[in-house]
Structures are given as structure tokens and as C-alpha cells.
Tab-separated table of C-alpha atoms in Angstrom:
chain	number	residue	atom	x	y	z
S	1	MET	CA	-18.339	8.642	14.976
S	2	SER	CA	-21.154	6.209	16.099
S	3	SER	CA	-23.496	7.300	13.532
S	4	LEU	CA	-21.100	5.067	11.185
S	5	GLU	CA	-22.006	1.953	12.968
S	6	ASN	CA	-24.990	1.940	10.698
S	7	TYR	CA	-22.942	1.369	7.476
S	8	SER	CA	-21.502	-1.805	6.644
S	9	PRO	CA	-18.102	-2.579	7.383
S	10	VAL	CA	-17.541	-3.448	3.793
S	11	LEU	CA	-18.762	-0.228	2.410
S	12	LEU	CA	-16.927	1.920	5.042
S	13	ALA	CA	-13.810	-0.100	3.432
S	14	LEU	CA	-14.808	0.487	0.109
S	15	PHE	CA	-15.046	4.522	0.940
S	16	ALA	CA	-11.933	4.263	2.698
S	17	THR	CA	-9.948	2.778	-0.200
S	18	LEU	CA	-11.695	4.853	-2.565
S	19	PHE	CA	-9.956	7.833	-0.673
S	20	THR	CA	-6.587	6.041	-0.881
S	21	TRP	CA	-7.093	5.709	-4.699
S	22	PHE	CA	-7.983	9.291	-4.826
S	23	MET	CA	-4.928	10.498	-3.180
S	24	THR	CA	-2.929	8.248	-5.630
S	25	ALA	CA	-4.767	9.981	-8.495
S	26	LEU	CA	-4.135	13.134	-6.930
S	27	GLY	CA	-0.206	12.735	-6.909
S	28	ALA	CA	-0.498	11.463	-10.486
S	29	PHE	CA	-2.494	14.519	-11.618
S	30	MET	CA	0.526	16.834	-10.845
S	31	VAL	CA	2.023	15.421	-14.157
S	32	PHE	CA	-0.279	18.073	-15.912
S	33	PHE	CA	1.586	21.111	-14.183
S	34	THR	CA	5.350	20.224	-14.972
S	35	LYS	CA	6.946	17.435	-17.037
S	36	GLU	CA	9.877	16.453	-14.356
S	37	ILE	CA	10.174	16.177	-10.784
S	38	ASN	CA	13.414	16.279	-8.978
S	39	ARG	CA	14.822	12.648	-8.563
S	40	GLU	CA	16.212	13.622	-4.887
S	41	PHE	CA	12.580	14.668	-3.735
S	42	LEU	CA	10.937	11.593	-5.469
S	43	ASP	CA	13.500	9.560	-3.699
S	44	THR	CA	12.957	11.367	-0.232
S	45	SER	CA	9.027	10.923	-0.733
S	46	LEU	CA	9.675	7.287	-1.549
S	47	GLY	CA	11.538	6.614	1.808
S	48	PHE	CA	8.544	8.621	3.625
S	49	THR	CA	6.156	6.033	2.082
S	50	ALA	CA	8.621	3.252	3.364
S	51	GLY	CA	8.410	4.383	6.904
S	52	ILE	CA	4.404	4.974	6.872
S	53	MET	CA	3.765	1.351	5.500
S	54	LEU	CA	6.400	-0.121	8.213
S	55	ALA	CA	4.796	1.786	11.177
S	56	ALA	CA	1.241	0.714	9.986
S	57	SER	CA	2.426	-3.049	9.583
S	58	PHE	CA	3.230	-3.058	13.284
S	59	TRP	CA	1.010	-0.643	14.878
S	60	SER	CA	-2.077	-0.957	13.085
S	61	LEU	CA	-1.892	-4.605	12.155
S	62	LEU	CA	0.626	-6.900	13.848
S	63	SER	CA	0.194	-5.458	17.376
S	64	PRO	CA	-3.428	-5.718	17.110
S	65	ALA	CA	-3.223	-9.407	16.076
S	66	ILE	CA	-0.976	-10.294	18.784
S	67	GLU	CA	-3.282	-8.773	21.278
S	68	MET	CA	-6.444	-10.677	19.660
S	69	SER	CA	-4.592	-13.919	20.160
S	70	GLU	CA	-3.109	-13.705	23.206
S	71	HIS	CA	-5.770	-16.009	25.065
S	72	LEU	CA	-4.507	-18.674	22.943
S	73	GLY	CA	-0.930	-18.525	24.279
S	74	ILE	CA	1.852	-19.775	22.298
S	75	PHE	CA	-0.536	-21.031	19.702
S	76	GLY	CA	-1.863	-17.548	19.293
S	77	LEU	CA	1.778	-16.458	18.613
S	78	ILE	CA	2.302	-19.001	16.163
S	79	LEU	CA	-0.940	-18.353	14.294
S	80	VAL	CA	0.264	-14.449	14.046
S	81	GLY	CA	3.711	-15.645	12.961
S	82	ILE	CA	2.255	-17.915	10.024
S	83	GLY	CA	0.062	-15.422	9.180
S	84	PHE	CA	2.993	-12.944	8.769
S	85	LEU	CA	5.031	-15.167	6.653
S	86	SER	CA	2.017	-16.032	4.647
S	87	GLY	CA	1.570	-12.733	3.622
S	88	GLY	CA	5.180	-12.072	2.429
S	89	LEU	CA	5.047	-15.462	0.959
S	90	PHE	CA	1.849	-14.567	-1.070
S	91	LEU	CA	3.475	-11.488	-2.330
S	92	SER	CA	6.802	-13.070	-3.416
S	93	GLY	CA	4.663	-15.831	-5.209
S	94	LEU	CA	2.827	-13.047	-7.094
S	95	ASP	CA	6.066	-11.107	-7.927
S	96	LYS	CA	7.113	-14.401	-9.660
S	97	ILE	CA	4.183	-15.109	-11.382
S	98	ILE	CA	3.097	-11.740	-12.503
S	99	PRO	CA	5.087	-9.843	-15.491
S	100	HIS	CA	6.469	-6.640	-14.121
S	101	LEU	CA	9.310	-4.411	-14.082
S	102	HIS	CA	10.578	-2.230	-11.061
S	103	ARG	CA	11.109	1.445	-11.677
S	104	GLY	CA	14.593	2.309	-12.342
S	105	LEU	CA	15.638	-0.716	-14.058
S	106	SER	CA	16.254	-1.911	-17.625
S	107	TYR	CA	13.530	-3.866	-19.366
S	108	ASN	CA	15.877	-7.140	-19.500
S	109	GLU	CA	15.456	-6.801	-15.596
S	110	ALA	CA	11.819	-7.644	-15.760
S	111	GLU	CA	10.554	-10.080	-13.383
S	112	GLY	CA	7.711	-12.925	-13.480
S	113	ILE	CA	6.645	-14.779	-16.570
S	114	LYS	CA	8.483	-13.572	-19.643
S	115	THR	CA	6.214	-11.627	-21.921
S	116	THR	CA	6.791	-9.233	-24.854
S	117	TRP	CA	4.641	-6.628	-23.089
S	118	HIS	CA	5.777	-2.786	-23.380
S	119	LYS	CA	7.990	-1.406	-20.605
S	120	ASN	CA	5.446	1.118	-19.483
S	121	ARG	CA	2.795	-1.832	-18.916
S	122	LEU	CA	5.332	-3.678	-16.788
S	123	MET	CA	6.363	-0.849	-14.525
S	124	LEU	CA	2.631	-0.200	-14.130
S	125	LEU	CA	2.004	-3.946	-12.950
S	126	ALA	CA	4.868	-3.540	-10.618
S	127	VAL	CA	3.065	-0.559	-8.749
S	128	THR	CA	-0.293	-2.284	-8.996
S	129	LEU	CA	1.308	-5.267	-7.129
S	130	HIS	CA	2.667	-2.982	-4.430
S	131	ASN	CA	-0.916	-1.474	-3.871
S	132	ILE	CA	-2.501	-4.797	-3.247
S	133	PRO	CA	-1.475	-5.228	0.332
S	134	GLU	CA	-2.261	-1.457	1.280
S	135	GLY	CA	-5.778	-2.124	0.083
S	136	LEU	CA	-6.017	-5.373	1.937
S	137	ALA	CA	-4.824	-3.768	5.071
S	138	VAL	CA	-7.307	-1.046	5.096
S	139	GLY	CA	-10.095	-3.681	4.239
S	140	VAL	CA	-9.232	-5.878	7.125
S	141	LEU	CA	-9.162	-3.338	9.641
S	142	PHE	CA	-12.585	-2.055	8.630
S	143	GLY	CA	-13.696	-5.759	8.349
S	144	ALA	CA	-12.866	-6.094	11.906
S	145	LEU	CA	-15.467	-3.829	13.034
S	146	SER	CA	-18.229	-6.551	12.202
S	147	PHE	CA	-16.371	-8.302	14.846
S	148	GLU	CA	-16.516	-5.707	17.560
S	149	PHE	CA	-17.552	-1.975	16.544
S	150	SER	CA	-16.115	0.571	18.835
S	151	ASN	CA	-14.802	4.236	18.469
S	152	SER	CA	-11.321	2.923	18.985
S	153	ALA	CA	-11.364	0.537	16.372
S	154	LEU	CA	-13.172	2.607	14.071
S	155	ILE	CA	-10.610	5.422	14.627
S	156	SER	CA	-7.710	3.080	14.213
S	157	ALA	CA	-8.965	1.935	10.778
S	158	ILE	CA	-9.310	5.843	9.685
S	159	ALA	CA	-5.859	6.446	11.060
S	160	LEU	CA	-4.547	3.686	8.719
S	161	THR	CA	-6.577	4.891	5.652
S	162	ILE	CA	-4.951	8.579	6.512
S	163	GLY	CA	-1.757	7.208	6.509
S	164	MET	CA	-2.013	5.017	3.510
S	165	GLY	CA	-3.401	8.123	1.807
S	166	ILE	CA	-0.695	10.208	2.737
S	167	GLN	CA	2.028	7.856	1.399
S	168	ASN	CA	-0.054	7.280	-1.755
S	169	PHE	CA	0.372	10.820	-3.128
S	170	PRO	CA	3.941	10.547	-3.789
S	171	GLU	CA	3.331	7.251	-5.214
S	172	GLY	CA	1.104	8.601	-7.894
S	173	LEU	CA	4.076	11.191	-8.434
S	174	ALA	CA	6.574	8.026	-8.844
S	175	VAL	CA	4.212	6.516	-11.475
S	176	SER	CA	3.318	9.457	-13.500
S	177	PHE	CA	6.246	11.622	-13.884
S	178	PRO	CA	8.627	8.626	-14.957
S	179	LEU	CA	6.065	7.781	-17.790
S	180	ARG	CA	6.068	11.489	-18.760
S	181	GLY	CA	9.702	11.650	-18.897
S	182	GLU	CA	9.774	8.472	-21.404
S	183	GLY	CA	7.735	10.229	-23.839
S	184	LEU	CA	3.958	9.445	-22.729
S	185	SER	CA	1.168	12.282	-23.092
S	186	ARG	CA	0.304	14.117	-19.741
S	187	LYS	CA	-3.128	12.489	-20.198
S	188	LYS	CA	-1.771	9.057	-20.539
S	189	SER	CA	0.838	9.407	-17.585
S	190	PHE	CA	-2.021	10.477	-15.460
S	191	TYR	CA	-4.239	7.630	-16.494
S	192	TYR	CA	-1.507	4.988	-15.833
S	193	GLY	CA	-0.908	6.681	-12.515
S	194	GLN	CA	-4.215	6.606	-11.125
S	195	LEU	CA	-4.812	3.205	-12.566
S	196	SER	CA	-1.850	1.696	-10.356
S	197	ALA	CA	-4.115	2.311	-7.377
S	198	VAL	CA	-7.364	0.827	-8.626
S	199	VAL	CA	-6.644	-2.406	-6.950
S	200	GLU	CA	-6.700	-0.781	-3.676
S	201	PRO	CA	-10.836	-0.546	-3.668
S	202	ILE	CA	-11.095	-4.162	-5.004
S	203	PHE	CA	-8.764	-5.676	-2.296
S	204	GLY	CA	-10.075	-3.311	0.376
S	205	VAL	CA	-13.594	-5.078	-0.074
S	206	ILE	CA	-12.047	-8.585	-0.462
S	207	GLY	CA	-10.124	-8.027	2.859
S	208	ALA	CA	-13.463	-6.751	4.369
S	209	LEU	CA	-15.560	-9.356	3.141
S	210	MET	CA	-13.029	-12.251	4.360
S	211	VAL	CA	-13.067	-10.973	7.872
S	212	THR	CA	-16.964	-10.270	8.192
S	213	PHE	CA	-17.816	-13.815	7.000
S	214	PHE	CA	-14.622	-15.528	8.847
S	215	THR	CA	-14.135	-13.713	11.965
S	216	GLN	CA	-12.125	-16.134	13.561
S	217	LEU	CA	-9.715	-15.370	10.695
S	218	LEU	CA	-9.094	-11.689	11.871
S	219	PRO	CA	-5.672	-12.295	13.803
S	220	PHE	CA	-4.376	-14.442	10.686
S	221	SER	CA	-5.649	-11.624	8.372
S	222	LEU	CA	-4.256	-8.887	10.033
S	223	SER	CA	-0.819	-10.441	10.221
S	224	PHE	CA	-0.948	-11.671	6.687
S	225	ALA	CA	-1.682	-7.795	5.166
S	226	ALA	CA	1.248	-6.903	7.698
S	227	GLY	CA	3.464	-9.552	6.267
S	228	ALA	CA	2.714	-8.413	2.598
S	229	MET	CA	3.384	-4.896	3.272
S	230	VAL	CA	6.878	-5.536	4.796
S	231	PHE	CA	7.445	-7.605	1.746
S	232	VAL	CA	6.603	-4.711	-0.758
S	233	VAL	CA	8.777	-2.108	1.523
S	234	ILE	CA	11.661	-4.126	1.275
S	235	GLU	CA	11.227	-5.680	-1.940
S	236	GLU	CA	10.627	-2.514	-3.929
S	237	ILE	CA	10.303	0.817	-2.203
S	238	ILE	CA	13.664	0.872	-0.330
S	239	PRO	CA	15.655	-0.552	-3.330
S	240	GLU	CA	13.942	2.281	-5.737
S	241	CYS	CA	14.761	4.855	-3.324
S	242	TYR	CA	18.271	4.123	-2.728
S	243	ILE	CA	19.368	3.257	-6.279
S	244	HIS	CA	19.887	6.820	-7.270
S	245	GLY	CA	22.106	7.575	-4.254
S	246	ASN	CA	19.893	9.557	-1.993
S	247	ILE	CA	20.187	7.187	0.748
S	248	ASP	CA	20.644	9.620	3.579
S	249	LYS	CA	17.738	11.805	2.768
S	250	ALA	CA	15.500	8.647	2.004
S	251	THR	CA	16.452	7.156	5.391
S	252	ILE	CA	15.809	10.091	7.385
S	253	ALA	CA	12.352	10.500	5.173
S	254	ALA	CA	11.531	6.748	6.234
S	255	ILE	CA	12.268	7.699	9.990
S	256	PHE	CA	9.838	10.683	9.856
S	257	GLY	CA	7.099	8.509	8.180
S	258	PHE	CA	7.407	5.920	10.726
S	259	THR	CA	7.018	8.468	13.459
S	260	LEU	CA	4.000	10.071	11.821
S	261	MET	CA	2.157	6.819	11.230
S	262	MET	CA	2.887	5.559	14.995
S	263	ILE	CA	1.476	8.931	16.390
S	264	LEU	CA	-1.293	8.731	14.239
S	265	ASP	CA	-2.227	5.438	15.185
S	266	VAL	CA	-1.346	5.348	18.961
S	267	ALA	CA	-2.909	8.809	19.640
S	268	LEU	CA	-5.980	8.327	17.532
S	269	GLY	CA	-6.637	4.527	17.829
């Protein structure tokens, strides 16, 4: 692990988020083998995704932010709280501005600024919005290595990357297969499926750069990413995996996802 100390945290963040993008692309690639995917399986997978993201929000981001700001007393907690709220409000703001359509909803239920864009493009933008905080979270955690490089901090960042990669696989399925079901070719369904995660390397680098140049913002940045991820889980993932009635299976899967990410972060980090 110590050999990685020679690499820039920004470069490590890029490599990590390229991996999370690759896992999305791998899930989307499954569209070449079959046209349909069982809805119950898909909802269960999305529940699993929600659990991983919730656990990562606390164990990988919010808890370290609180520990880093303990020396500030109540002001540190306020700083972390403001960061958490800001992350959620930031995503909420993007949600109201950028045209998008959550999967499973009709075209006239599109959110954001009104547009004549095709339904497929609006669905793609919804998932793209979802992937912004994931890339930001990984980038911020790797960027923290510029503040204090240690094997435990590096392993924690790697654990988050693994967790995000695991949950990105079903996300790739959740984008490409509905598009295939609506008549798009396998090639286009795969293309749009992997394209939804391209923002992860972009925001991973942005997050790492932000922390590298402004290390004093680290607790705020960590809690900001946590708030953004929690917003995505509550706003998009949970409603989608419940809308088809697979509530129990999706909930149990979320608990398993939370447990897996908790073990990854605590045991490895």
C-alpha cells in the first residue's frame, strides 16, 4: 500500500472512479445477452444499492468528518451539520433545474426545467444526477490523503471505492434494460447505460482537487458528499425499488447492502 504514496491523490481518485464507472458499464453490458431482466431481481438489486450508499454515507464520510472536527467542539458539529444539509440541498437544487425523468414514471412526470427532450434522454439525466455524489464521495476521500497519508486512510478510500463499484453493477442493469425494453438497440442501450456513470470520474477529480487545495474544508466536504448521497437514496432509489410492489425484498436487500458496506469500511479502514 505504501507504494501508492508516490501517486497524486487526484490521480488515485481518477483511477478509483474509473473503476466505479467500469462496474456500471459491466452491468450495462449484460444487455447484450438478454432483452429482459426480472423486475423483482432489479428492485432487490436497487435496494441493495440503497443500503450500500446509506452505510457509506455514515461510516466512510459522516463519521470521519465528525472525528476530524471534534477539536472544534460544538462549532465542529455545526460545520458538519451545515455540510450535510448543503449536500442534500445542492442535489435538490440540481433536481429542480436539470430536466430528468425517474425510471418507472410517465413522460409528463418529468422534473426540472420543461423541455421537449426524448424520454430516454431524460431518464439518462436522472441516473447521471444520481452518480454525481458517488464520484464526489470517492474523490473527497482520496483527496484527504493529501492532508494526512496513512494506510488506514488509503484502505478506507479503497473500501468506499469497492462498495461504490459493487452497487454500480445493478445500476448499469437498471439503466440499460429498461431502454432495451423500450425498443432501443442493444448497442444504444449499453451506450446510454455506461454513459450515466461518466460523471463519476469527473466529479471524483473535482472532489479530490477541492480537498487537496483547501484541506481545511475536508470535514465540510465529507459531510457534503454524505448529504448528497442520502438525498439520492431517499429521492430516487428507494421510491424506484418500491414502486413495483417488491417492498419486502428490496428492504431486506438494503439491510444486507448496509451490512456489507459497514463491514468493508470498519474491517478494512
